[in-house]
Tab-separated table of C-alpha atoms in Angstrom:
chain	number	residue	atom	x	y	z
L	7	GLU	CA	5.626	-13.599	-15.532
L	8	THR	CA	3.876	-10.584	-13.839
L	9	GLY	CA	1.495	-7.834	-14.924
L	10	VAL	CA	0.422	-7.786	-18.513
L	11	THR	CA	2.361	-9.414	-21.216
L	12	GLN	CA	2.108	-8.954	-24.911
L	13	THR	CA	3.459	-10.962	-27.763
L	14	PRO	CA	4.967	-10.332	-30.259
L	15	ARG	CA	6.477	-6.845	-29.238
L	16	HIS	CA	7.097	-6.135	-32.930
L	17	LEU	CA	5.398	-7.273	-36.052
L	18	VAL	CA	5.718	-6.418	-39.739
L	19	MET	CA	3.208	-7.759	-42.026
L	20	GLY	CA	2.000	-7.298	-45.575
L	21	MET	CA	-1.534	-6.175	-46.458
L	22	THR	CA	-2.527	-9.839	-47.442
L	23	ASN	CA	-1.085	-11.515	-44.276
L	24	LYS	CA	-3.123	-12.781	-41.364
L	25	LYS	CA	-1.487	-12.456	-38.035
L	26	SER	CA	-2.522	-12.545	-34.267
L	27	LEU	CA	-1.395	-10.314	-31.294
L	28	LYS	CA	-1.623	-11.945	-27.881
L	29	CYS	CA	-2.217	-10.501	-24.391
L	30	GLU	CA	-2.020	-12.161	-21.099
L	31	GLN	CA	-2.721	-10.685	-17.769
L	32	HIS	CA	-1.556	-12.432	-14.461
L	33	LEU	CA	-3.427	-10.025	-12.279
L	34	GLY	CA	-6.435	-12.021	-11.630
L	35	HIS	CA	-8.634	-9.383	-13.504
L	36	ASN	CA	-11.729	-9.871	-15.227
L	37	ALA	CA	-11.807	-7.107	-17.683
L	38	MET	CA	-9.421	-6.674	-20.711
L	39	TYR	CA	-9.051	-4.026	-23.365
L	40	TRP	CA	-7.426	-3.443	-26.700
L	41	TYR	CA	-6.219	0.117	-27.322
L	42	LYS	CA	-4.695	1.640	-30.600
L	43	GLN	CA	-1.993	4.347	-30.087
L	44	SER	CA	-1.016	6.314	-33.182
L	45	ALA	CA	1.452	9.193	-33.260
L	46	LYS	CA	-0.061	12.446	-32.370
L	47	LYS	CA	-3.455	10.917	-31.455
L	48	PRO	CA	-5.041	10.001	-28.013
L	49	LEU	CA	-5.256	6.475	-27.207
L	50	GLU	CA	-8.114	4.843	-29.177
L	51	LEU	CA	-10.111	2.385	-27.314
L	52	MET	CA	-10.985	-0.584	-29.470
L	53	PHE	CA	-12.626	-3.356	-27.709
L	54	VAL	CA	-13.611	-4.185	-24.141
L	55	TYR	CA	-14.071	-7.751	-22.769
L	56	ASN	CA	-15.619	-8.285	-19.409
L	57	PHE	CA	-15.809	-11.727	-17.953
L	58	LYS	CA	-14.950	-13.138	-21.608
L	59	GLU	CA	-17.835	-11.286	-23.072
L	60	GLN	CA	-17.379	-8.414	-25.475
L	61	THR	CA	-18.978	-5.356	-24.091
L	62	GLU	CA	-17.576	-2.593	-26.205
L	63	ASN	CA	-16.741	-2.574	-29.988
L	64	ASN	CA	-15.786	1.126	-30.659
L	65	SER	CA	-16.639	0.972	-34.402
L	66	VAL	CA	-13.542	-0.829	-35.415
L	67	PRO	CA	-13.239	-2.270	-38.843
L	68	SER	CA	-13.833	-5.975	-39.228
L	69	ARG	CA	-10.243	-6.654	-40.312
L	70	PHE	CA	-9.657	-6.446	-36.703
L	71	SER	CA	-11.149	-9.466	-34.954
L	72	PRO	CA	-10.772	-9.970	-31.219
L	73	GLU	CA	-10.909	-13.118	-29.225
L	74	CYS	CA	-11.139	-13.572	-25.475
L	75	PRO	CA	-11.151	-17.368	-24.530
L	76	ASN	CA	-10.869	-16.729	-20.818
L	77	SER	CA	-10.445	-13.612	-18.467
L	78	SER	CA	-6.515	-13.962	-18.593
L	79	HIS	CA	-6.059	-14.022	-22.302
L	80	LEU	CA	-7.096	-11.730	-25.294
L	81	PHE	CA	-6.170	-11.921	-28.914
L	82	LEU	CA	-6.363	-9.618	-31.712
L	83	HIS	CA	-6.641	-11.314	-35.127
L	84	LEU	CA	-5.477	-9.247	-38.112
L	85	HIS	CA	-6.319	-9.736	-41.645
L	86	THR	CA	-6.063	-7.572	-44.744
L	87	LEU	CA	-4.871	-4.615	-42.890
L	88	GLN	CA	-4.007	-1.333	-44.415
L	89	PRO	CA	-0.737	0.867	-43.981
L	90	GLU	CA	-2.719	3.413	-41.797
L	91	ASP	CA	-3.386	0.450	-39.300
L	92	SER	CA	0.286	0.810	-38.407
L	93	ALA	CA	0.462	1.640	-34.780
L	94	LEU	CA	1.219	0.633	-31.212
L	95	TYR	CA	-1.310	-1.856	-30.004
L	96	LEU	CA	-1.882	-1.775	-26.409
L	97	CYS	CA	-3.547	-4.350	-24.087
L	98	ALA	CA	-4.766	-3.416	-20.713
L	99	SER	CA	-6.647	-5.064	-17.866
L	100	SER	CA	-8.639	-4.119	-14.866
L	101	GLU	CA	-10.852	-5.810	-12.031
L	102	ALA	CA	-13.930	-5.567	-14.072
L	103	SER	CA	-15.154	-3.181	-16.936
L	104	GLY	CA	-17.965	-1.661	-14.770
L	105	SER	CA	-15.789	-1.025	-11.834
L	106	VAL	CA	-14.020	2.277	-11.244
L	107	GLY	CA	-10.210	1.988	-10.996
L	108	GLU	CA	-6.986	1.797	-12.813
L	109	GLN	CA	-6.047	-0.159	-15.959
L	110	PHE	CA	-2.892	-2.047	-16.079
L	111	PHE	CA	-1.099	-1.797	-19.418
L	112	GLY	CA	0.983	-4.191	-21.344
L	113	PRO	CA	4.170	-3.017	-23.154
L	114	GLY	CA	2.393	-3.120	-26.583
L	115	THR	CA	2.864	-4.620	-29.967
L	116	ARG	CA	4.491	-2.308	-32.669
L	117	LEU	CA	2.820	-3.106	-35.752
L	118	THR	CA	3.894	-2.102	-39.185
L	119	VAL	CA	1.817	-2.833	-42.236
L	120	LEU	CA	3.654	-2.651	-45.535
K	20	ALA	CA	-19.016	13.238	-23.468
K	21	GLN	CA	-15.839	13.454	-21.407
K	22	SER	CA	-12.526	14.997	-22.749
K	23	VAL	CA	-9.074	15.655	-21.817
K	24	THR	CA	-6.842	18.486	-22.993
K	25	GLN	CA	-3.102	18.519	-22.365
K	26	PRO	CA	-1.972	21.869	-23.875
K	27	ASP	CA	1.617	21.269	-23.960
K	28	ILE	CA	2.677	18.766	-26.730
K	29	HIS	CA	6.464	18.874	-25.775
K	30	ILE	CA	8.200	20.406	-22.624
K	31	THR	CA	11.898	20.588	-22.036
K	32	VAL	CA	13.418	21.091	-18.768
K	33	SER	CA	16.868	21.014	-17.273
K	34	GLU	CA	17.586	18.280	-14.669
K	35	GLY	CA	16.994	19.472	-11.066
K	36	ALA	CA	14.386	21.975	-12.224
K	37	SER	CA	10.608	21.837	-11.153
K	38	LEU	CA	8.189	20.472	-13.518
K	39	GLU	CA	4.463	21.152	-14.083
K	40	LEU	CA	2.349	19.343	-16.769
K	41	ARG	CA	-1.106	20.732	-17.292
K	42	CYS	CA	-4.243	18.662	-17.908
K	43	ASN	CA	-7.736	20.206	-18.233
K	44	TYR	CA	-10.813	17.804	-18.369
K	45	SER	CA	-14.449	18.004	-19.356
K	46	TYR	CA	-16.912	15.764	-17.432
K	47	GLY	CA	-20.333	16.521	-15.996
K	48	ALA	CA	-19.992	14.525	-12.747
K	49	THR	CA	-17.172	13.960	-10.297
K	50	PRO	CA	-14.415	12.924	-12.396
K	51	TYR	CA	-11.816	9.980	-11.806
K	52	LEU	CA	-8.442	11.332	-12.784
K	53	PHE	CA	-5.102	9.489	-13.675
K	54	TRP	CA	-1.722	10.371	-14.819
K	55	TYR	CA	0.032	7.764	-16.662
K	56	VAL	CA	3.818	7.804	-18.039
K	57	GLN	CA	5.071	6.059	-21.028
K	58	SER	CA	8.645	5.501	-21.588
K	59	PRO	CA	10.114	4.717	-25.129
K	60	GLY	CA	8.897	1.188	-26.308
K	61	GLN	CA	6.821	0.644	-23.090
K	62	GLY	CA	3.269	0.561	-22.075
K	63	LEU	CA	1.738	3.085	-19.678
K	64	GLN	CA	2.454	2.948	-16.024
K	65	LEU	CA	0.180	4.672	-13.601
K	66	LEU	CA	1.903	7.508	-11.647
K	67	LEU	CA	-1.192	8.525	-9.500
K	68	LYS	CA	-5.010	8.651	-9.315
K	69	TYR	CA	-7.576	10.847	-7.791
K	70	PHE	CA	-11.178	9.336	-6.797
K	71	SER	CA	-12.154	11.563	-3.849
K	72	GLY	CA	-10.956	13.132	-0.709
K	73	ASP	CA	-7.617	15.168	-0.481
K	74	THR	CA	-7.312	17.007	-3.620
K	75	LEU	CA	-3.442	16.856	-3.489
K	76	VAL	CA	-2.517	13.303	-4.371
K	77	GLN	CA	0.984	11.693	-4.087
K	78	GLY	CA	2.340	9.082	-6.635
K	79	ILE	CA	5.371	7.376	-7.520
K	80	LYS	CA	8.711	8.400	-8.353
K	81	GLY	CA	8.184	11.918	-6.361
K	82	PHE	CA	5.209	13.199	-8.407
K	83	GLU	CA	1.995	14.697	-7.201
K	84	ALA	CA	-0.980	16.211	-8.725
K	85	GLU	CA	-3.636	18.764	-7.630
K	86	PHE	CA	-7.363	18.436	-8.464
K	87	LYS	CA	-9.024	21.850	-8.839
K	88	ARG	CA	-12.684	21.474	-9.561
K	89	SER	CA	-13.268	25.334	-10.202
K	90	GLN	CA	-10.645	25.042	-12.995
K	91	SER	CA	-11.332	21.531	-14.109
K	92	SER	CA	-7.782	20.902	-13.901
K	93	PHE	CA	-5.459	18.094	-12.627
K	94	ASN	CA	-1.861	19.268	-13.082
K	95	LEU	CA	1.123	16.982	-12.446
K	96	ARG	CA	4.117	18.306	-10.666
K	97	LYS	CA	7.491	17.434	-9.644
K	98	PRO	CA	10.123	19.709	-7.539
K	99	SER	CA	13.156	18.300	-9.009
K	100	VAL	CA	13.374	16.474	-12.271
K	101	HIS	CA	15.711	13.604	-13.062
K	102	TRP	CA	16.948	12.603	-16.386
K	103	SER	CA	15.167	9.380	-15.884
K	104	ASP	CA	11.826	11.359	-16.044
K	105	ALA	CA	12.159	11.967	-19.714
K	106	ALA	CA	9.101	10.178	-21.194
K	107	GLU	CA	5.554	10.943	-22.350
K	108	TYR	CA	2.799	11.778	-19.883
K	109	PHE	CA	-0.899	11.138	-20.345
K	110	CYS	CA	-3.714	12.504	-18.324
K	111	ALA	CA	-6.909	10.481	-18.318
K	112	VAL	CA	-10.370	10.964	-17.040
K	113	GLY	CA	-12.591	8.000	-16.126
K	114	ASN	CA	-16.535	8.098	-16.261
K	115	SER	CA	-18.328	6.663	-13.251
K	116	GLY	CA	-21.595	5.212	-14.925
K	117	GLY	CA	-22.682	2.912	-17.359
K	118	SER	CA	-21.782	-0.794	-17.763
K	119	ASN	CA	-18.393	-0.044	-19.111
K	120	TYR	CA	-16.193	2.236	-17.057
K	121	LYS	CA	-14.049	4.034	-19.768
K	122	LEU	CA	-10.783	6.061	-19.578
K	123	THR	CA	-10.490	8.963	-21.893
K	124	PHE	CA	-6.854	9.892	-22.440
K	125	GLY	CA	-5.301	13.241	-23.499
K	126	LYS	CA	-2.938	13.519	-26.357
K	127	GLY	CA	0.085	13.360	-24.041
K	128	THR	CA	3.124	15.732	-23.281
K	129	LEU	CA	6.448	14.689	-24.311
K	130	LEU	CA	9.057	15.556	-21.597
K	131	THR	CA	12.704	16.114	-22.505
K	132	VAL	CA	15.300	16.622	-19.777
K	133	ASN	CA	18.328	18.511	-20.360
K	134	PRO	CA	21.565	17.589	-18.442
């Protein structure tokens, strides 16, 4: 595997379900990000992790719970979601969150909440 | 706070025609600027970036962009569009200070290419 991978690619869940999104980066980076991409809206930064520590929570509802066990893996645990949470969730990584540079994106997980 | 405006939501061009996608940014200091492309069902791929130096930057797939400080613009251009260029294009600006370096994205421009 190369770059940034995300699983699953598609997820349909009910409002009472609990599910998790997984992201893995194979680039040796130290920072990882979760973004939400909704139709007709700019990408919304949700969380930032730098060297496994959360450095940003962009006022995200508590029904989204991130976890970063190491610099290569990032999870987004989902519970009691709402239909408006349906979106494409993108993971990204970069060398470090304080370093100027590009972010590398995964293909995303298309989430549908029924 | 930084912001990015992409004035064109949707652009249609014919294959072989030239292309220019507009991007205007708002940022108090020297910006770090990016263009990303997203094909259907895919993540974002970096086309090119500007940090400093030559204001005309070359990217992948034959794209280029020009940074114009006086106009706060970073427009993306391609002299001859191919059908495979149909995708959504995002301009982004990065801040250069603070503990978290952040990218702020525009809403994107959807490019349709007619045969």
